[in-house]
Amino acid sequence: MSSTQVERMELDQLTCWRIRVAGSELLLAQQGAQILSYRQEGQQPLIWLSPEAAYRSGQSVRGGVPICWPWFGDLRRNPDSVQAHYQQADAPAHGLVRAEDWQLQGIDEEDGEVTLHLAYDTRNSPLPGWQQDARLTFSVCVAQDLSMRLETLNRDRAPLAISQALHSYFAVSDVRQVSVEGMHGCRYLDTLQDWRELNQEGEPTFTAETDRIYLDTPARLSIVDPGWGRRIHLDARGSRSAVLWNPWIEKAKRLSQFPDDAWQNMLCIETANLLEDIVQLKADERHLLELRISSVPIV
Ligand code: TA6
């Protein structure tokens, strides 16, 4: 019977939690409620963490699963309803909460699984320039697989419009050998071709910088990694859009906390609510964005 371990630790300036259960190990930073890494016994890591990761207050850690909320990417590329909530000029990429202090609400331990509950409440921690009254809760369940759920509660009388993403970095043997199942036939916007709309023919593979927003995505997307003999399944709920990103050679050199050659060993698939799939909540309405990550051998 593998033992369950829940350990709080300080990594440089960040309070983190290391959870070992059912042969899996998760590392999470309270700042941003950011999953940093996740691996299963006897396997290569599933969630990629940069070898140059920095654990600094007020700065997102490179890798893991940053939470992009209440907008994804460049605010100006979002629908007007999402933009309207932010009253300042300097909109940071990927929203306002991925480098903020979240509050640990509790840790549940049951046979074979541990769940961490974190929250961000704008009543206690206002977001400068964003006036809505909302409460975010993020729960991460570590077991044989990894599950996470991000709930947005609109406590404002006014309607709330957000875009969001679980910006998951996955570890791969060599991105040049990898393909992605589930995207064939999906429309996508290629942000590297001035957001031109295209249709995905066959399974995406990687031969250059890739930065695409897929629409009408199915519930299951899978990374096929022959180098490590595995498929990584992403099972999403509450999301019908996803971002596919690899920086490749030149952009990798410009990224913070990112070794020049690290592009070969990571791939982002970000299950999200973007563009026509944004979340619109009336007063007191909630939305759940969920993701389960599992790995199976390629037979
Ligand atoms: O999700 C893809 C993306 O928007 C890329 O364009 C790249 O900027 C990446 O996110 C990482 O963004 P960050 O602000 O974390 O460096």
mmCIF file of C-alpha atoms and ligand atoms in Angstrom:
data_model
loop_
_atom_site.group_PDB
_atom_site.id
_atom_site.type_symbol
_atom_site.label_atom_id
_atom_site.label_comp_id
_atom_site.label_asym_id
_atom_site.label_seq_id
_atom_site.Cartn_x
_atom_site.Cartn_y
_atom_site.Cartn_z
ATOM 1 C CA MET A 1 0.000 0.000 0.000
ATOM 2 C CA SER A 2 1.849 3.166 -1.096
ATOM 3 C CA SER A 3 1.916 5.787 1.633
ATOM 4 C CA THR A 4 0.265 9.177 1.197
ATOM 5 C CA GLN A 5 2.475 12.162 1.880
ATOM 6 C CA VAL A 6 1.389 15.817 2.043
ATOM 7 C CA GLU A 7 4.312 18.152 2.518
ATOM 8 C CA ARG A 8 4.387 21.955 2.657
ATOM 9 C CA MET A 9 7.647 23.544 1.576
ATOM 10 C CA GLU A 10 9.143 26.902 0.633
ATOM 11 C CA LEU A 11 10.752 27.013 -2.789
ATOM 12 C CA ASP A 12 12.663 30.293 -2.832
ATOM 13 C CA GLN A 13 9.861 32.887 -2.378
ATOM 14 C CA LEU A 14 6.903 30.558 -2.962
ATOM 15 C CA THR A 15 4.905 28.360 -0.606
ATOM 16 C CA CYS A 16 4.414 25.004 -2.314
ATOM 17 C CA TRP A 17 2.849 21.643 -1.608
ATOM 18 C CA ARG A 18 4.253 18.261 -2.589
ATOM 19 C CA ILE A 19 1.684 15.447 -2.676
ATOM 20 C CA ARG A 20 2.649 11.810 -3.045
ATOM 21 C CA VAL A 21 -0.223 9.332 -3.405
ATOM 22 C CA ALA A 22 -1.035 6.184 -5.412
ATOM 23 C CA GLY A 23 2.432 6.245 -6.931
ATOM 24 C CA SER A 24 1.913 9.774 -8.308
ATOM 25 C CA GLU A 25 3.657 12.962 -7.255
ATOM 26 C CA LEU A 26 2.370 16.510 -7.647
ATOM 27 C CA LEU A 27 4.070 19.809 -6.868
ATOM 28 C CA LEU A 28 1.836 22.899 -6.598
ATOM 29 C CA ALA A 29 2.569 26.532 -5.758
ATOM 30 C CA GLN A 30 -0.039 28.408 -3.714
ATOM 31 C CA GLN A 31 0.769 31.485 -5.788
ATOM 32 C CA GLY A 32 -1.501 31.280 -8.813
ATOM 33 C CA ALA A 33 -2.827 27.912 -7.545
ATOM 34 C CA GLN A 34 -0.252 26.714 -10.070
ATOM 35 C CA ILE A 35 0.402 23.053 -10.599
ATOM 36 C CA LEU A 36 4.170 22.930 -11.189
ATOM 37 C CA SER A 37 4.808 19.294 -12.002
ATOM 38 C CA TYR A 38 3.129 15.896 -12.006
ATOM 39 C CA ARG A 39 4.505 12.420 -12.592
ATOM 40 C CA GLN A 40 3.372 8.849 -12.161
ATOM 41 C CA GLU A 41 5.529 6.087 -10.682
ATOM 42 C CA GLY A 42 8.098 4.690 -13.089
ATOM 43 C CA GLN A 43 7.199 7.210 -15.805
ATOM 44 C CA GLN A 44 8.684 10.315 -17.317
ATOM 45 C CA PRO A 45 6.951 13.455 -15.963
ATOM 46 C CA LEU A 46 3.550 14.194 -17.510
ATOM 47 C CA ILE A 47 3.506 17.891 -16.646
ATOM 48 C CA TRP A 48 6.652 19.749 -17.759
ATOM 49 C CA LEU A 49 8.492 22.183 -15.470
ATOM 50 C CA SER A 50 11.259 24.331 -16.884
ATOM 51 C CA PRO A 51 14.785 23.417 -15.720
ATOM 52 C CA GLU A 52 15.198 27.200 -15.328
ATOM 53 C CA ALA A 53 11.992 27.680 -13.331
ATOM 54 C CA ALA A 54 12.187 30.626 -10.911
ATOM 55 C CA TYR A 55 10.085 30.666 -7.747
ATOM 56 C CA ARG A 56 9.600 34.406 -7.309
ATOM 57 C CA SER A 57 6.715 36.292 -5.713
ATOM 58 C CA GLY A 58 4.552 38.046 -8.289
ATOM 59 C CA GLN A 59 5.945 36.044 -11.235
ATOM 60 C CA SER A 60 4.367 32.970 -12.831
ATOM 61 C CA VAL A 61 6.618 29.897 -12.853
ATOM 62 C CA ARG A 62 7.486 28.622 -16.363
ATOM 63 C CA GLY A 63 5.761 25.293 -16.864
ATOM 64 C CA GLY A 64 3.107 23.367 -15.007
ATOM 65 C CA VAL A 65 -0.464 24.629 -15.449
ATOM 66 C CA PRO A 66 -0.734 28.417 -15.133
ATOM 67 C CA ILE A 67 -4.350 29.612 -14.770
ATOM 68 C CA CYS A 68 -5.212 32.252 -17.377
ATOM 69 C CA TRP A 69 -8.215 34.241 -16.070
ATOM 70 C CA PRO A 70 -10.267 36.504 -16.499
ATOM 71 C CA TRP A 71 -8.829 36.604 -20.007
ATOM 72 C CA PHE A 72 -6.494 34.511 -22.140
ATOM 73 C CA GLY A 73 -3.516 35.896 -24.067
ATOM 74 C CA ASP A 74 -3.632 39.496 -25.328
ATOM 75 C CA LEU A 75 -6.750 41.179 -23.884
ATOM 76 C CA ARG A 76 -7.146 43.184 -27.112
ATOM 77 C CA ARG A 77 -7.661 39.920 -29.033
ATOM 78 C CA ASN A 78 -10.631 39.040 -26.803
ATOM 79 C CA PRO A 79 -14.315 39.796 -27.424
ATOM 80 C CA ASP A 80 -15.409 43.309 -26.395
ATOM 81 C CA SER A 81 -17.505 41.889 -23.528
ATOM 82 C CA VAL A 82 -14.337 40.443 -21.966
ATOM 83 C CA GLN A 83 -12.283 43.576 -22.604
ATOM 84 C CA ALA A 84 -14.968 45.833 -21.077
ATOM 85 C CA HIS A 85 -14.281 44.650 -17.515
ATOM 86 C CA TYR A 86 -10.699 45.903 -17.465
ATOM 87 C CA GLN A 87 -10.211 49.651 -17.052
ATOM 88 C CA GLN A 88 -6.443 50.024 -17.237
ATOM 89 C CA ALA A 89 -4.099 50.340 -20.200
ATOM 90 C CA ASP A 90 -1.462 47.789 -19.278
ATOM 91 C CA ALA A 91 -3.335 44.513 -19.588
ATOM 92 C CA PRO A 92 -0.900 41.682 -18.701
ATOM 93 C CA ALA A 93 -0.856 38.595 -20.909
ATOM 94 C CA HIS A 94 -3.056 35.757 -19.650
ATOM 95 C CA GLY A 95 -5.104 37.740 -17.179
ATOM 96 C CA LEU A 96 -4.609 38.770 -13.572
ATOM 97 C CA VAL A 97 -4.449 35.760 -11.242
ATOM 98 C CA ARG A 98 -1.597 33.474 -12.294
ATOM 99 C CA ALA A 99 0.919 35.326 -10.075
ATOM 100 C CA GLU A 100 -1.446 36.336 -7.274
ATOM 101 C CA ASP A 101 -1.633 34.741 -3.830
ATOM 102 C CA TRP A 102 -4.468 32.233 -3.648
ATOM 103 C CA GLN A 103 -5.753 30.925 -0.321
ATOM 104 C CA LEU A 104 -5.538 27.251 0.585
ATOM 105 C CA GLN A 105 -9.060 26.261 1.642
ATOM 106 C CA GLY A 106 -8.278 22.713 2.644
ATOM 107 C CA ILE A 107 -6.728 19.352 1.820
ATOM 108 C CA ASP A 108 -8.913 16.225 1.674
ATOM 109 C CA GLU A 109 -7.259 12.851 2.042
ATOM 110 C CA GLU A 110 -9.103 9.672 1.150
ATOM 111 C CA ASP A 111 -7.913 6.208 0.254
ATOM 112 C CA GLY A 112 -5.764 6.554 -2.826
ATOM 113 C CA GLU A 113 -6.354 10.234 -3.486
ATOM 114 C CA VAL A 114 -5.587 13.712 -2.136
ATOM 115 C CA THR A 115 -7.486 16.840 -3.173
ATOM 116 C CA LEU A 116 -6.248 20.388 -2.625
ATOM 117 C CA HIS A 117 -8.778 23.228 -2.624
ATOM 118 C CA LEU A 118 -7.651 26.792 -3.304
ATOM 119 C CA ALA A 119 -9.598 30.007 -3.787
ATOM 120 C CA TYR A 120 -9.176 33.525 -5.068
ATOM 121 C CA ASP A 121 -11.822 36.001 -3.876
ATOM 122 C CA THR A 122 -11.917 39.496 -5.362
ATOM 123 C CA ARG A 123 -13.704 40.759 -2.227
ATOM 124 C CA ASN A 124 -10.636 39.954 -0.126
ATOM 125 C CA SER A 125 -8.059 40.528 -2.867
ATOM 126 C CA PRO A 126 -9.322 43.088 -5.406
ATOM 127 C CA LEU A 127 -7.796 42.923 -8.868
ATOM 128 C CA PRO A 128 -6.571 46.420 -9.843
ATOM 129 C CA GLY A 129 -8.431 47.635 -12.922
ATOM 130 C CA TRP A 130 -10.971 44.796 -12.855
ATOM 131 C CA GLN A 131 -14.043 45.773 -10.843
ATOM 132 C CA GLN A 132 -16.212 42.653 -10.925
ATOM 133 C CA ASP A 133 -17.142 40.714 -7.785
ATOM 134 C CA ALA A 134 -16.163 37.098 -8.423
ATOM 135 C CA ARG A 135 -14.865 34.082 -6.555
ATOM 136 C CA LEU A 136 -12.571 31.492 -8.117
ATOM 137 C CA THR A 137 -12.054 28.049 -6.653
ATOM 138 C CA PHE A 138 -9.515 25.558 -7.978
ATOM 139 C CA SER A 139 -9.490 21.937 -6.869
ATOM 140 C CA VAL A 140 -6.739 19.485 -7.803
ATOM 141 C CA CYS A 141 -7.214 15.778 -7.197
ATOM 142 C CA VAL A 142 -4.060 13.646 -7.210
ATOM 143 C CA ALA A 143 -4.609 9.929 -7.652
ATOM 144 C CA GLN A 144 -3.603 7.435 -10.304
ATOM 145 C CA ASP A 145 -4.524 10.299 -12.656
ATOM 146 C CA LEU A 146 -4.632 14.066 -12.201
ATOM 147 C CA SER A 147 -7.904 15.973 -12.208
ATOM 148 C CA MET A 148 -8.526 19.666 -11.822
ATOM 149 C CA ARG A 149 -11.561 21.946 -11.807
ATOM 150 C CA LEU A 150 -11.714 25.717 -11.977
ATOM 151 C CA GLU A 151 -15.017 27.231 -10.860
ATOM 152 C CA THR A 152 -15.939 30.831 -11.534
ATOM 153 C CA LEU A 153 -18.792 32.302 -9.466
ATOM 154 C CA ASN A 154 -20.159 35.652 -10.563
ATOM 155 C CA ARG A 155 -21.273 37.409 -7.368
ATOM 156 C CA ASP A 156 -21.907 40.646 -9.136
ATOM 157 C CA ARG A 157 -25.358 41.894 -10.097
ATOM 158 C CA ALA A 158 -23.851 42.727 -13.500
ATOM 159 C CA PRO A 159 -23.197 39.971 -16.060
ATOM 160 C CA LEU A 160 -19.626 38.678 -16.301
ATOM 161 C CA ALA A 161 -17.808 37.685 -19.497
ATOM 162 C CA ILE A 162 -14.439 35.916 -19.279
ATOM 163 C CA SER A 163 -12.060 33.950 -21.419
ATOM 164 C CA GLN A 164 -9.836 31.453 -19.609
ATOM 165 C CA ALA A 165 -7.402 28.600 -20.060
ATOM 166 C CA LEU A 166 -5.646 25.877 -18.131
ATOM 167 C CA HIS A 167 -2.260 26.581 -19.739
ATOM 168 C CA SER A 168 -0.911 23.037 -19.407
ATOM 169 C CA TYR A 169 2.725 22.316 -20.329
ATOM 170 C CA PHE A 170 3.217 18.627 -21.151
ATOM 171 C CA ALA A 171 6.543 16.783 -21.139
ATOM 172 C CA VAL A 172 7.334 14.937 -24.378
ATOM 173 C CA SER A 173 10.334 12.895 -25.535
ATOM 174 C CA ASP A 174 10.819 14.999 -28.689
ATOM 175 C CA VAL A 175 8.119 17.306 -30.036
ATOM 176 C CA ARG A 176 9.310 16.520 -33.569
ATOM 177 C CA GLN A 177 8.054 12.933 -33.097
ATOM 178 C CA VAL A 178 4.739 13.818 -31.477
ATOM 179 C CA SER A 179 1.218 14.123 -32.898
ATOM 180 C CA VAL A 180 -2.114 15.139 -31.395
ATOM 181 C CA GLU A 181 -5.337 13.140 -31.782
ATOM 182 C CA GLY A 182 -8.781 14.741 -31.711
ATOM 183 C CA MET A 183 -8.157 17.904 -33.690
ATOM 184 C CA HIS A 184 -8.720 16.576 -37.226
ATOM 185 C CA GLY A 185 -11.474 18.611 -38.873
ATOM 186 C CA CYS A 186 -11.473 21.373 -36.242
ATOM 187 C CA ARG A 187 -11.375 25.005 -37.311
ATOM 188 C CA TYR A 188 -8.421 26.896 -35.918
ATOM 189 C CA LEU A 189 -7.002 30.422 -35.859
ATOM 190 C CA ASP A 190 -3.298 30.549 -36.609
ATOM 191 C CA THR A 191 -1.942 33.407 -34.485
ATOM 192 C CA LEU A 192 1.280 33.258 -36.514
ATOM 193 C CA GLN A 193 -0.599 33.936 -39.751
ATOM 194 C CA ASP A 194 -2.417 37.015 -38.476
ATOM 195 C CA TRP A 195 -5.145 34.895 -36.912
ATOM 196 C CA ARG A 196 -6.196 33.426 -40.250
ATOM 197 C CA GLU A 197 -8.908 30.750 -39.930
ATOM 198 C CA LEU A 198 -7.956 27.327 -41.272
ATOM 199 C CA ASN A 199 -9.169 23.741 -41.003
ATOM 200 C CA GLN A 200 -7.072 21.038 -39.373
ATOM 201 C CA GLU A 201 -6.404 18.272 -41.863
ATOM 202 C CA GLY A 202 -5.187 15.105 -40.115
ATOM 203 C CA GLU A 203 -3.385 15.098 -36.765
ATOM 204 C CA PRO A 204 -1.204 18.112 -35.993
ATOM 205 C CA THR A 205 2.554 17.420 -36.009
ATOM 206 C CA PHE A 206 5.364 19.873 -35.276
ATOM 207 C CA THR A 207 7.991 21.242 -37.674
ATOM 208 C CA ALA A 208 8.044 24.925 -36.654
ATOM 209 C CA GLU A 209 6.718 27.404 -34.089
ATOM 210 C CA THR A 210 3.066 26.562 -33.518
ATOM 211 C CA ASP A 211 0.516 28.817 -31.832
ATOM 212 C CA ARG A 212 -3.085 27.987 -32.751
ATOM 213 C CA ILE A 213 -6.532 28.410 -31.216
ATOM 214 C CA TYR A 214 -8.757 25.426 -32.047
ATOM 215 C CA LEU A 215 -12.535 25.722 -31.916
ATOM 216 C CA ASP A 216 -15.284 23.115 -31.424
ATOM 217 C CA THR A 217 -12.745 20.739 -29.920
ATOM 218 C CA PRO A 218 -13.933 17.318 -28.693
ATOM 219 C CA ALA A 219 -13.890 16.356 -25.018
ATOM 220 C CA ARG A 220 -10.789 14.192 -25.476
ATOM 221 C CA LEU A 221 -7.483 15.306 -26.979
ATOM 222 C CA SER A 222 -4.453 13.027 -26.856
ATOM 223 C CA ILE A 223 -0.724 13.547 -27.245
ATOM 224 C CA VAL A 224 0.837 10.547 -28.997
ATOM 225 C CA ASP A 225 4.488 10.235 -27.949
ATOM 226 C CA PRO A 226 6.199 7.230 -29.567
ATOM 227 C CA GLY A 227 9.551 8.231 -28.047
ATOM 228 C CA TRP A 228 8.254 7.534 -24.572
ATOM 229 C CA GLY A 229 5.772 4.899 -25.750
ATOM 230 C CA ARG A 230 2.697 6.637 -24.324
ATOM 231 C CA ARG A 231 -0.451 8.541 -25.033
ATOM 232 C CA ILE A 232 -1.382 11.410 -22.719
ATOM 233 C CA HIS A 233 -5.163 11.828 -22.616
ATOM 234 C CA LEU A 234 -6.695 15.201 -21.852
ATOM 235 C CA ASP A 235 -10.376 14.819 -20.963
ATOM 236 C CA ALA A 236 -12.000 18.245 -20.700
ATOM 237 C CA ARG A 237 -15.428 19.407 -19.558
ATOM 238 C CA GLY A 238 -16.825 22.925 -19.737
ATOM 239 C CA SER A 239 -14.523 23.778 -22.632
ATOM 240 C CA ARG A 240 -14.889 23.691 -26.421
ATOM 241 C CA SER A 241 -11.667 25.429 -27.412
ATOM 242 C CA ALA A 242 -7.997 24.697 -26.969
ATOM 243 C CA VAL A 243 -4.606 26.240 -27.726
ATOM 244 C CA LEU A 244 -1.744 24.273 -29.284
ATOM 245 C CA TRP A 245 1.644 25.867 -28.644
ATOM 246 C CA ASN A 246 5.284 25.115 -29.130
ATOM 247 C CA PRO A 247 7.736 28.040 -29.315
ATOM 248 C CA TRP A 248 10.314 26.196 -31.472
ATOM 249 C CA ILE A 249 13.883 27.458 -31.828
ATOM 250 C CA GLU A 250 13.748 31.246 -32.184
ATOM 251 C CA LYS A 251 10.908 32.060 -29.755
ATOM 252 C CA ALA A 252 12.438 29.684 -27.195
ATOM 253 C CA LYS A 253 15.466 31.995 -27.074
ATOM 254 C CA ARG A 254 13.194 34.929 -26.129
ATOM 255 C CA LEU A 255 11.225 33.209 -23.388
ATOM 256 C CA SER A 256 11.986 33.766 -19.702
ATOM 257 C CA GLN A 257 12.912 30.778 -17.521
ATOM 258 C CA PHE A 258 13.316 28.670 -20.684
ATOM 259 C CA PRO A 259 16.534 26.938 -21.850
ATOM 260 C CA ASP A 260 17.174 27.456 -25.584
ATOM 261 C CA ASP A 261 16.691 23.754 -26.406
ATOM 262 C CA ALA A 262 13.737 23.112 -24.087
ATOM 263 C CA TRP A 263 11.237 23.477 -26.951
ATOM 264 C CA GLN A 264 12.096 19.905 -27.951
ATOM 265 C CA ASN A 265 10.729 18.418 -24.721
ATOM 266 C CA MET A 266 7.508 20.301 -24.124
ATOM 267 C CA LEU A 267 4.144 20.885 -25.762
ATOM 268 C CA CYS A 268 1.291 23.066 -24.507
ATOM 269 C CA ILE A 269 -2.299 21.988 -25.025
ATOM 270 C CA GLU A 270 -4.431 24.516 -23.185
ATOM 271 C CA THR A 271 -8.047 23.539 -22.661
ATOM 272 C CA ALA A 272 -9.908 26.805 -22.595
ATOM 273 C CA ASN A 273 -12.953 28.996 -23.190
ATOM 274 C CA LEU A 274 -11.944 31.367 -25.981
ATOM 275 C CA LEU A 275 -13.581 33.585 -28.629
ATOM 276 C CA GLU A 276 -16.969 32.058 -29.529
ATOM 277 C CA ASP A 277 -16.564 29.757 -26.499
ATOM 278 C CA ILE A 278 -16.130 32.478 -23.837
ATOM 279 C CA VAL A 279 -18.029 32.155 -20.546
ATOM 280 C CA GLN A 280 -20.934 34.552 -19.891
ATOM 281 C CA LEU A 281 -22.444 34.442 -16.407
ATOM 282 C CA LYS A 282 -25.484 36.216 -15.036
ATOM 283 C CA ALA A 283 -25.559 37.255 -11.377
ATOM 284 C CA ASP A 284 -24.867 34.316 -9.041
ATOM 285 C CA GLU A 285 -24.204 31.926 -11.951
ATOM 286 C CA ARG A 286 -21.241 29.545 -11.920
ATOM 287 C CA HIS A 287 -19.066 27.900 -14.602
ATOM 288 C CA LEU A 288 -16.847 24.842 -14.225
ATOM 289 C CA LEU A 289 -13.781 24.233 -16.377
ATOM 290 C CA GLU A 290 -12.509 20.689 -15.762
ATOM 291 C CA LEU A 291 -9.576 18.634 -16.999
ATOM 292 C CA ARG A 292 -8.441 15.078 -16.297
ATOM 293 C CA ILE A 293 -4.935 14.022 -17.373
ATOM 294 C CA SER A 294 -4.021 10.350 -17.745
ATOM 295 C CA SER A 295 -1.377 8.329 -19.515
ATOM 296 C CA VAL A 296 -1.569 4.951 -21.235
ATOM 297 C CA PRO A 297 1.165 2.917 -22.966
ATOM 298 C CA ILE A 298 1.167 2.827 -26.753
ATOM 299 C CA VAL A 299 0.584 -0.812 -27.599
HETATM 300 O O1 TA6 B 1 -0.652 29.960 -25.080
HETATM 301 C C1 TA6 B 1 0.301 30.339 -26.026
HETATM 302 C C2 TA6 B 1 0.877 31.681 -25.627
HETATM 303 O O2 TA6 B 1 -0.084 32.706 -25.730
HETATM 304 C C3 TA6 B 1 2.097 31.935 -26.509
HETATM 305 O O3 TA6 B 1 1.842 32.904 -27.486
HETATM 306 C C4 TA6 B 1 3.182 32.324 -25.498
HETATM 307 O O4 TA6 B 1 3.167 33.703 -25.276
HETATM 308 C C5 TA6 B 1 2.749 31.505 -24.297
HETATM 309 O O5 TA6 B 1 1.333 31.663 -24.266
HETATM 310 C C6 TA6 B 1 3.449 31.817 -22.992
HETATM 311 O O6 TA6 B 1 3.075 33.065 -22.535
HETATM 312 P P1 TA6 B 1 3.830 33.633 -21.209
HETATM 313 O O7 TA6 B 1 3.195 34.968 -20.941
HETATM 314 O O8 TA6 B 1 3.578 32.650 -20.093
HETATM 315 O O9 TA6 B 1 5.285 33.686 -21.565
#
